[in-house]
Amino acid sequence: MCGIFGYAGTKKDAAEIVFSGIRSLEYRGYDSWGVGVVPASKSKFLISPLAVKKQVGKIGQASIADLPQGSIAFGHTRWATHGGATVENAHPHLDCTKRFAVIHNGIIENYEMVRDKILRKKHTFRSQTDTEVVVHLIEELAQTQSLRQATRQAFNLIEGLNAFIVLDSQTKQLIAVRNGSPLVVGFGRGENFLASDASALLPYTKRVHFMEDNEMVIITDSQTEFFETKSGKKLKPLIQTLNWSFAQADLGKFPHFMLKEIYEQPKILSNISQVSTVEIKKIAGLIETAFGTYLVGCGTAAYACLAGSYLFSKVSGFHLNWAIGSEFGYQLDFLTPKSLVLALSQSGETMDILESVKKAKAKGAKIVSLVNVFGSSLYRLSDYSLLMGAGSEKAVASTKDFTAKLAHLTLLAYALKGKIKDGQKVVAQAAKVAAGICQRPDLSRLKKLAKLLKHKDHMYIIGRGLSYPAALETALKIKEISYIHAEGLPAGELKHGPLALVEKGTPCLAFLPGDETYGANLAGSMEMKARGGYLIGISYKPHEIFDYYIPVADCREATIIPNVVVAQLLAYYLAIERGLDPDKPRHLAKSVTVK
Ligand code: F6R
């Protein structure tokens, strides 16, 4: 969702630095953008103490060369919530005097009350956003107190989960506050930074502080000061040095991040099969002694949770519950201090997960997270975090983090059985099978299939057991990046309703690994075929009923991993065939930081 980048330093091209910062945050998903800068010197062309450029649409080839030089600036990519994607609604928003500008990520739940009761009579609103309320509120409050107090008071008055930055053109400082939405402070030499995502800071600094809820920071070129928002008390930042490499964010030889990330999977999986098992054994021990373990995630991560519930049952004979992040909050009345929540998230910033995990924590439950981003909110909120080691994911659609999670869950399930080495073997095997799928001739078969299916309106994908979450994930990937309607179903459910939708030529994908589900899955495939469905079999062996065959070698419980790699590649090539950008699907964002 919204990307934020701020700079205060001695360089004169602050606007350019900020522009490249928000460009690096493009992957989060947005529909408009804006940059604000305090001009270094007064120019007769400048009618305001602040120069602002805002545009609707992607940054693309846009330039900000028309913005003046200056040493303090900030920028924002907006994903519309309150008010459509228009230039007026894009951030930054200015107060009536044009002294202050504000950028914001989150939702101000009581914005109508603040606007109508406190501001309406004295201030002119130019947008339909909730954000604009903040800048006028600060303008109002700063008339009688310091900007620091005014910002703090404004922050305490608004409700909801938010992060915003105020740029003051007079005192040349940035003031940022956070509750819920992520913000990271970067410390440089003679310059300081703010960003919604630490990866955006990598070209400038690796020394960061991840802001906690209810923290405020004042940033100038030479100083950073931290305060508690409720009491105003001074705080000490927890400065950490990131060991991430900047190169991870490059496309390299690939045309899209999604393809690059799909291709990274064999290596990541192979690494996971070899790394130390100390952490896995520790978490397995927690599951073993907990009175109920709940796997929780959203979207793709929710399907990893579902897969986990099958894996634990099948491999180690353990029952684990699973829930979708946004629903978990409504079914946690039974949690006790003996419960364990395994929260799964790539970004570690998904609001639906954070909210329900906080509620679970308040009930005393222990929180363990499987998360890909070091220092993320979930990482810090958890009692124990296991990093996925998948490297930075830039494409909106999650790929490598999903298979990394499946690999870790496989190891956990085997560790519970006391046979972690067997788990490592199946993950290593899955890595090899996945590598084969990424090469010709398997790849050519997938590209050809994408050409055959590109004009279809609907697809149905079936599986049983572990292939059921694979079917759900396949449908999600196809929907989100190719915009073809796709439904993932447990094969047994076909006859209870969905079969009515199958007609002549309807693409029906069936996962048929050589496990206990094979026979029953084949029966479901036949039911579809008998109604005219075009049957695409994804299996370890061909079958006469398949109209199209994608071979995937079996690797026991880990077969779900290469099956999903097939799905990712098919979705990717469908998007390409349909002329779409697979990295930036419409209406979607990478980091879903609103409820
Ligand atoms: C789909 C996708 C999303 C995410 C979901 C959770 O391809 O990427 O469904 O899986 O938004 O995100 P994280 O894992 O960051 O919590």
XYZ file of C-alpha atoms and ligand atoms in Angstrom:
611
model
C 0.000 0.000 0.000
C 1.087 3.614 0.315
C 4.843 4.114 0.121
C 6.530 6.852 2.130
C 10.015 8.296 1.762
C 11.495 11.347 3.498
C 14.889 13.044 3.372
C 16.569 15.759 5.443
C 20.241 16.383 4.691
C 22.816 18.621 3.159
C 22.490 17.476 -0.458
C 20.624 19.838 -2.713
C 18.742 17.227 -4.728
C 16.421 16.098 -1.926
C 13.452 15.871 -4.308
C 15.374 13.532 -6.651
C 16.456 11.347 -3.712
C 12.871 11.140 -2.545
C 11.607 10.469 -6.069
C 13.952 7.527 -6.445
C 12.914 6.389 -2.943
C 9.221 6.255 -3.850
C 10.101 4.617 -7.166
C 11.740 1.800 -5.211
C 8.499 1.462 -3.244
C 6.365 1.160 -6.394
C 6.002 -2.571 -5.821
C 3.779 -1.867 -2.823
C 0.992 -0.912 -5.261
C -0.363 2.616 -5.846
C -2.523 4.703 -8.130
C -1.051 8.211 -7.747
C 2.068 9.821 -6.333
C 3.474 13.104 -5.108
C 6.667 14.811 -3.963
C 7.045 17.917 -1.799
C 10.268 19.897 -1.303
C 11.297 23.015 0.582
C 13.107 25.138 -2.041
C 16.718 25.961 -1.182
C 16.380 29.601 -2.206
C 13.481 31.866 -2.896
C 12.567 32.043 -6.559
C 10.214 34.544 -8.135
C 8.361 31.583 -9.662
C 7.550 30.095 -6.306
C 4.363 31.337 -4.765
C 4.572 28.918 -1.860
C 7.233 28.072 0.727
C 6.737 24.485 -0.449
C 6.974 23.134 -3.997
C 4.771 20.131 -4.737
C 4.277 17.872 -7.736
C 1.490 15.294 -7.843
C 0.305 12.957 -10.571
C -2.230 10.197 -11.131
C -1.038 6.845 -12.479
C 2.319 5.119 -12.395
C 5.581 7.042 -12.153
C 6.719 5.482 -15.444
C 8.787 7.999 -17.399
C 7.663 10.965 -15.245
C 10.288 13.454 -14.110
C 10.458 15.922 -11.265
C 13.091 18.086 -12.968
C 10.623 20.989 -12.673
C 10.816 20.877 -8.874
C 13.392 23.230 -7.302
C 16.582 22.208 -5.525
C 16.295 21.778 -1.782
C 17.687 19.746 1.095
C 14.494 18.570 2.713
C 11.731 16.705 0.915
C 9.283 13.837 1.123
C 7.249 11.717 -1.262
C 4.341 9.329 -1.300
C 2.737 6.668 -3.470
C -1.004 6.543 -2.768
C -3.345 3.554 -2.876
C -6.778 5.178 -2.743
C -9.033 4.547 0.242
C -10.901 7.809 1.002
C -11.557 9.623 -2.283
C -10.730 8.460 -5.814
C -7.345 8.433 -7.518
C -7.118 12.133 -8.481
C -4.388 14.771 -8.348
C -6.267 16.611 -5.569
C -6.400 13.450 -3.461
C -2.745 12.516 -4.027
C -0.349 13.366 -1.180
C 1.238 15.651 0.051
C -1.634 17.761 1.357
C -1.002 21.354 2.396
C -2.520 23.475 5.131
C -4.233 26.788 4.332
C -1.022 28.819 4.836
C 1.070 26.345 2.781
C 3.633 26.205 5.571
C 2.983 22.522 6.350
C 2.590 19.465 4.175
C 1.517 15.969 5.226
C 1.829 12.481 3.764
C 0.011 9.599 5.368
C -0.503 5.853 5.348
C -3.523 4.374 7.111
C -7.123 5.297 7.753
C -8.287 8.090 10.058
C -11.461 6.588 11.426
C -12.837 9.766 13.046
C -11.890 12.163 10.227
C -15.479 13.395 9.741
C -15.807 14.365 13.398
C -12.436 16.185 13.378
C -13.245 17.971 10.117
C -16.825 18.949 10.966
C -16.439 19.772 14.668
C -12.970 21.310 14.816
C -11.952 22.533 11.397
C -14.829 23.062 8.969
C -15.478 26.761 9.697
C -11.886 27.988 9.586
C -10.168 25.807 6.987
C -10.563 25.185 3.292
C -10.470 21.562 2.191
C -9.321 20.761 -1.319
C -9.543 16.953 -1.360
C -11.880 14.127 -0.406
C -9.216 12.432 1.717
C -9.097 11.697 5.410
C -5.419 12.775 5.319
C -6.142 16.442 4.696
C -7.752 16.625 8.113
C -4.332 16.034 9.704
C -2.595 18.963 8.052
C -5.355 21.443 8.930
C -5.522 20.081 12.459
C -1.793 20.662 12.880
C -2.134 24.145 11.382
C -4.880 24.882 13.899
C -3.060 23.449 16.926
C 0.311 24.988 16.002
C -1.158 28.465 16.455
C -0.905 28.123 20.207
C 1.919 25.658 20.768
C 5.117 24.263 19.280
C 4.888 22.116 16.168
C 6.115 19.154 18.186
C 3.258 19.521 20.678
C 0.755 20.236 17.916
C 1.731 17.097 15.986
C 1.573 15.003 19.109
C -1.809 16.379 20.042
C -3.138 15.893 16.508
C -1.902 12.304 16.500
C -3.554 11.614 19.860
C -6.819 13.101 18.602
C -7.138 10.979 15.506
C -8.350 7.393 15.661
C -7.303 4.378 13.616
C -4.049 2.815 12.522
C -1.885 5.454 10.921
C 1.561 6.759 10.161
C 2.090 10.291 8.902
C 4.911 12.747 8.286
C 4.657 16.509 8.589
C 7.086 18.636 6.594
C 7.546 22.097 8.070
C 8.914 24.536 5.510
C 9.738 27.110 8.214
C 11.825 25.100 10.664
C 12.967 22.668 7.936
C 12.152 19.521 9.827
C 10.210 16.339 9.283
C 8.047 15.044 12.109
C 6.782 11.485 11.834
C 4.413 9.505 14.018
C 3.318 5.919 13.864
C 0.547 3.707 15.164
C 0.044 0.545 13.131
C 1.356 1.499 9.705
C 5.088 0.829 9.268
C 7.819 3.503 9.387
C 11.584 3.114 9.510
C 14.140 5.815 10.320
C 17.482 5.640 8.468
C 20.591 7.288 9.926
C 23.161 8.641 7.467
C 26.131 11.037 7.696
C 24.817 14.590 7.542
C 21.469 13.216 6.391
C 18.568 11.270 7.836
C 15.742 9.352 6.194
C 12.263 7.993 6.726
C 10.630 5.210 4.767
C 7.674 2.880 4.979
C 9.963 -0.012 4.035
C 13.583 -0.492 5.131
C 14.572 -1.834 1.681
C 14.094 1.682 0.253
C 16.853 2.952 2.560
C 19.494 0.476 1.409
C 21.122 2.717 -1.239
C 21.823 5.299 1.507
C 22.223 3.579 4.837
C 21.914 0.293 6.648
C 21.622 1.862 10.098
C 17.943 1.929 10.947
C 15.410 2.163 13.729
C 12.043 0.452 13.198
C 9.502 2.789 14.757
C 7.157 1.271 17.316
C 3.508 2.177 17.782
C 2.977 5.535 19.477
C 6.440 6.819 18.676
C 7.254 10.201 17.218
C 10.500 11.317 15.595
C 11.769 14.767 14.647
C 14.280 14.696 11.844
C 16.652 17.330 10.524
C 19.889 16.964 8.554
C 21.913 16.669 11.762
C 19.517 15.325 14.381
C 16.908 12.719 15.151
C 14.895 12.996 18.360
C 12.403 10.372 19.513
C 9.379 10.829 21.776
C 6.534 8.818 23.196
C 3.334 10.250 21.689
C 1.095 9.840 24.752
C 3.381 11.329 27.414
C 5.807 13.322 25.281
C 8.653 11.550 27.113
C 11.991 11.293 25.260
C 12.869 7.863 23.876
C 16.113 6.189 22.809
C 16.054 4.592 19.366
C 17.058 0.963 18.969
C 19.565 1.320 16.133
C 20.165 -1.835 14.111
C 22.430 -2.521 11.163
C 20.757 -4.352 8.293
C 22.735 -7.072 6.593
C 20.604 -6.973 3.424
C 22.167 -6.521 0.034
C 20.950 -3.808 -2.307
C 21.392 -6.061 -5.367
C 18.428 -8.170 -4.275
C 16.174 -5.394 -5.486
C 17.497 -5.526 -9.086
C 15.752 -7.271 -11.959
C 18.976 -8.749 -13.319
C 18.345 -10.652 -16.566
C 14.613 -11.042 -15.922
C 11.856 -8.964 -17.537
C 9.756 -8.961 -14.340
C 10.304 -9.393 -10.623
C 7.680 -12.133 -10.525
C 9.624 -14.301 -12.966
C 12.879 -13.556 -11.167
C 11.320 -14.532 -7.854
C 9.854 -17.747 -9.298
C 13.307 -18.688 -10.575
C 14.937 -17.986 -7.214
C 12.870 -20.723 -5.568
C 15.007 -23.832 -6.245
C 18.017 -22.173 -4.607
C 16.014 -20.879 -1.638
C 14.421 -24.296 -1.089
C 17.738 -26.029 -1.319
C 19.180 -23.610 1.277
C 16.238 -24.266 3.590
C 16.889 -28.009 3.343
C 20.457 -27.472 4.544
C 20.401 -24.741 7.198
C 20.658 -25.422 10.910
C 17.588 -27.072 12.386
C 17.935 -25.516 15.846
C 15.144 -22.978 15.317
C 12.835 -25.527 13.690
C 13.288 -27.910 16.608
C 12.616 -25.109 19.078
C 9.300 -24.210 17.392
C 8.357 -27.881 17.056
C 8.875 -28.141 20.835
C 6.524 -25.188 21.378
C 3.853 -26.835 19.208
C 4.260 -30.092 21.077
C 3.681 -28.522 24.487
C 1.012 -25.978 23.507
C -2.652 -26.560 24.325
C -3.817 -25.839 20.783
C -1.855 -24.268 17.932
C -3.458 -21.925 15.411
C -1.984 -21.186 12.003
C -3.021 -17.718 10.828
C -2.339 -15.864 7.560
C -3.965 -13.856 4.775
C -4.280 -14.565 1.049
C -1.440 -16.756 -0.128
C -0.142 -17.053 3.429
C -3.583 -18.353 4.486
C -3.203 -21.157 1.945
C 0.200 -21.937 3.425
C -1.606 -22.239 6.786
C -4.160 -24.621 5.290
C -1.345 -26.662 3.733
C 0.335 -26.665 7.158
C -2.760 -28.190 8.773
C -2.604 -31.087 6.250
C 1.172 -31.470 6.686
C 1.036 -31.670 10.477
C -1.814 -34.166 10.361
C -0.236 -36.330 7.671
C 3.409 -36.281 8.759
C 3.254 -35.999 12.531
C -0.318 -36.847 13.489
C -0.869 -33.402 15.058
C -4.051 -31.390 14.687
C -3.400 -27.705 14.036
C -6.227 -25.231 13.484
C -5.965 -22.667 10.758
C -7.694 -19.339 10.216
C -7.713 -16.425 7.808
C -6.107 -13.379 9.451
C -9.105 -11.071 9.101
C -11.426 -13.726 10.616
C -9.208 -14.979 13.410
C -10.081 -11.984 15.572
C -13.697 -13.216 15.702
C -12.873 -16.725 16.855
C -10.214 -16.376 19.477
C -12.402 -16.337 22.580
C -11.083 -19.786 23.459
C -7.398 -18.755 23.483
C -5.557 -19.098 26.764
C -1.965 -18.424 27.867
C -1.275 -22.038 26.892
C -2.312 -21.503 23.254
C 0.196 -20.983 20.483
C -0.390 -18.821 17.414
C 1.774 -19.470 14.368
C 1.369 -16.287 12.326
C 2.453 -16.520 8.688
C 3.241 -13.410 6.676
C 5.694 -12.431 3.973
C 5.782 -8.712 4.724
C 5.092 -8.915 8.438
C 3.032 -5.733 7.943
C -0.383 -7.116 6.949
C -2.815 -5.244 9.163
C -5.344 -8.099 9.331
C -2.645 -10.338 10.807
C -1.211 -7.726 13.144
C -4.636 -6.881 14.536
C -5.648 -10.450 15.281
C -2.213 -11.344 16.633
C -2.397 -8.382 19.024
C -5.777 -9.638 20.256
C -4.358 -13.152 20.714
C -1.386 -11.719 22.580
C -3.705 -9.781 24.857
C -5.295 -13.124 25.773
C -1.864 -14.370 26.788
C -1.276 -16.681 23.788
C 2.317 -17.192 22.682
C 3.060 -15.795 19.211
C 5.513 -17.424 16.840
C 5.808 -15.947 13.359
C 7.069 -17.318 10.066
C 7.965 -14.059 8.407
C 10.187 -12.937 5.546
C 10.990 -9.362 6.508
C 13.428 -8.816 9.339
C 12.373 -6.016 11.675
C 8.793 -5.951 10.358
C 5.943 -5.245 12.779
C 5.015 -8.925 13.080
C 8.651 -9.855 13.577
C 8.872 -7.468 16.508
C 5.456 -8.304 17.947
C 6.160 -12.032 18.120
C 7.648 -13.906 21.046
C 9.703 -15.810 18.531
C 10.221 -15.220 14.788
C 11.553 -17.592 12.181
C 12.837 -15.773 9.092
C 11.991 -17.431 5.761
C 15.257 -16.451 4.078
C 13.470 -15.934 0.759
C 15.027 -12.507 0.147
C 13.096 -9.394 -0.788
C 9.845 -10.039 -2.707
C 9.037 -7.176 -5.065
C 6.266 -8.555 -7.287
C 2.865 -7.948 -5.719
C 1.947 -11.627 -6.079
C 3.746 -13.692 -3.475
C 5.723 -16.644 -4.866
C 9.038 -17.526 -3.247
C 7.919 -16.697 0.269
C 4.992 -19.118 -0.179
C 7.168 -22.069 -1.155
C 9.713 -21.107 1.542
C 6.871 -21.272 4.072
C 5.747 -24.660 2.737
C 9.328 -25.907 3.095
C 9.589 -24.644 6.680
C 6.207 -26.138 7.573
C 7.338 -29.464 6.106
C 10.458 -29.346 8.273
C 8.379 -28.457 11.334
C 5.990 -31.348 10.709
C 8.912 -33.768 10.349
C 10.635 -32.303 13.410
C 7.499 -33.021 15.454
C 7.736 -36.606 14.338
C 11.396 -36.635 15.389
C 12.522 -37.192 11.785
C 13.756 -33.821 10.637
C 16.377 -35.346 8.338
C 13.602 -36.988 6.297
C 11.950 -33.581 6.051
C 15.178 -32.064 4.759
C 15.367 -34.782 2.122
C 11.869 -34.162 0.753
C 12.454 -30.394 0.669
C 15.751 -30.927 -1.199
C 13.916 -33.174 -3.646
C 11.188 -30.550 -4.120
C 13.922 -27.989 -4.881
C 15.251 -30.223 -7.669
C 11.811 -30.875 -9.183
C 11.045 -27.131 -9.047
C 14.329 -26.409 -10.855
C 13.336 -28.828 -13.634
C 9.989 -27.081 -14.120
C 11.757 -23.769 -14.671
C 13.702 -25.283 -17.585
C 12.798 -26.413 -21.048
C 10.910 -28.599 -22.047
C 8.545 -28.184 -19.060
C 8.618 -24.435 -19.429
C 7.684 -24.643 -23.133
C 4.656 -26.778 -22.253
C 3.502 -24.113 -19.790
C 4.027 -21.285 -22.268
C 2.030 -23.216 -24.881
C -0.757 -23.840 -22.375
C -0.914 -20.119 -21.559
C -1.391 -19.382 -25.282
C -4.230 -21.930 -25.442
C -6.019 -20.517 -22.398
C -5.442 -16.795 -22.765
C -8.943 -15.980 -24.077
C -10.835 -18.055 -21.539
C -13.124 -16.347 -19.020
C -13.260 -19.035 -16.347
C -11.099 -21.868 -15.045
C -11.617 -24.464 -12.360
C -8.800 -26.087 -10.445
C -9.257 -29.193 -8.318
C -7.199 -31.061 -5.768
C -7.594 -33.121 -2.622
C -5.499 -33.218 0.519
C -2.388 -31.051 0.068
C -3.414 -30.424 -3.528
C -6.469 -28.540 -2.273
C -4.416 -25.567 -0.962
C -2.388 -25.909 -4.185
C -5.649 -25.511 -6.157
C -6.640 -22.460 -4.097
C -3.233 -20.867 -4.596
C -3.323 -21.597 -8.354
C -6.704 -19.897 -8.635
C -5.496 -16.885 -6.644
C -2.379 -16.429 -8.785
C -4.378 -16.727 -12.039
C -7.054 -14.300 -10.831
C -4.776 -11.633 -9.492
C -2.329 -11.313 -12.353
C -4.192 -12.509 -15.473
C -7.660 -11.278 -14.407
C -9.214 -14.570 -15.553
C -11.835 -15.823 -13.155
C -10.436 -18.969 -11.540
C -11.774 -21.107 -8.703
C -9.859 -23.603 -6.622
C -11.955 -26.462 -5.264
C -11.602 -29.630 -3.240
C -12.358 -32.218 -5.949
C -15.011 -33.858 -3.788
C -17.055 -30.645 -3.734
C -17.573 -30.562 -7.518
C -20.668 -32.699 -7.399
C -22.110 -30.569 -4.579
C -22.568 -27.570 -6.849
C -19.690 -26.177 -8.942
C -19.973 -28.897 -11.616
C -22.999 -26.986 -12.938
C -20.557 -24.371 -14.299
C -18.489 -26.758 -16.411
C -19.379 -26.675 -20.107
C -17.751 -27.572 -23.395
C -14.194 -26.268 -23.446
C -14.073 -24.996 -19.810
C -10.432 -25.310 -18.684
C -10.251 -27.703 -15.712
C -6.877 -28.119 -14.033
C -6.434 -31.174 -11.835
C -3.541 -31.859 -9.444
C -2.927 -35.600 -9.372
C 0.149 -36.466 -7.312
C 0.862 -40.103 -6.645
C -0.479 -40.075 -3.080
C -3.631 -41.350 -1.428
C -5.703 -38.714 -3.254
C -4.931 -39.954 -6.782
C -7.953 -42.207 -7.383
C -10.559 -39.851 -5.954
C -9.014 -36.895 -7.747
C -9.119 -38.774 -11.016
C -12.821 -39.408 -10.429
C -13.358 -35.637 -10.051
C -11.365 -35.031 -13.224
C -13.565 -37.494 -15.091
C -16.695 -35.753 -13.837
C -15.426 -32.511 -15.366
C -14.310 -34.171 -18.580
C -17.711 -35.871 -18.956
C -19.337 -32.401 -18.936
C -17.091 -31.166 -21.774
C -14.283 -29.739 -19.621
C -10.834 -29.328 -21.203
C -8.794 -31.376 -18.778
C -5.271 -30.298 -17.852
C -3.615 -32.967 -15.720
C -0.698 -31.961 -13.462
C 0.688 -35.283 -12.374
C 3.656 -37.630 -12.074
C 2.223 -39.753 -14.933
C 0.100 -39.088 -18.033
C -3.464 -40.410 -18.333
C -5.638 -40.984 -21.356
C -8.304 -38.592 -20.113
C -5.927 -35.602 -20.067
C -6.363 -33.130 -22.928
C -3.097 -31.500 -21.828
C -0.439 -32.917 -19.556
C 2.057 -31.135 -17.278
C 4.505 -33.597 -15.723
C 5.511 -33.019 -12.076
C 7.629 -35.666 -10.376
C 6.483 -36.742 -6.939
C 8.378 -35.704 -3.826
C 6.028 -37.039 -1.164
C 4.343 -34.354 0.973
C 6.486 -31.672 -0.668
C 4.934 -32.263 -4.127
C 2.748 -29.254 -3.366
C 5.889 -27.113 -3.842
C 6.629 -27.935 -7.526
C 2.857 -28.035 -8.194
C 2.650 -24.437 -7.042
C 5.671 -23.481 -9.161
C 3.718 -24.785 -12.190
C 0.778 -22.606 -11.132
C 2.979 -19.522 -10.698
C 4.523 -19.919 -14.144
C 1.163 -20.557 -15.786
C -0.298 -17.435 -14.160
C 2.775 -15.432 -15.170
C 2.598 -16.482 -18.840
C -1.188 -15.939 -18.922
C -0.570 -12.354 -17.787
C 2.121 -11.917 -20.452
C -0.124 -13.393 -23.174
C -2.869 -10.978 -22.150
C -0.499 -8.005 -22.288
C -0.586 -7.335 -18.528
C 2.140 -6.323 -16.103
C 2.432 -9.325 -13.755
C 4.381 -7.307 -11.180
C 1.702 -4.705 -10.630
C -1.804 -6.159 -10.827
C -4.611 -3.601 -10.857
C -6.190 -2.551 -7.548
C -3.739 -4.624 -5.469
C -0.889 -3.732 -3.156
C 2.072 -5.690 -1.882
C 1.933 -4.703 1.722
C -1.686 -4.559 2.890
C -1.436 -2.088 5.729
C -5.120 -1.221 6.100
C -7.978 -3.293 7.537
C -1.213 -13.061 -3.290
C -0.579 -12.297 -2.243
C -1.394 -11.908 -1.078
C -0.573 -11.965 0.218
C -1.395 -11.410 1.394
C -0.656 -11.544 2.700
O -0.294 -13.390 -4.284
O 0.568 -11.952 -2.333
O -2.549 -12.674 -0.968
O -0.203 -13.283 0.445
O -1.696 -10.075 1.156
O 0.558 -10.867 2.665
P 1.701 -11.157 3.714
O 2.192 -12.541 3.465
O 2.730 -10.106 3.456
O 1.065 -11.049 5.067
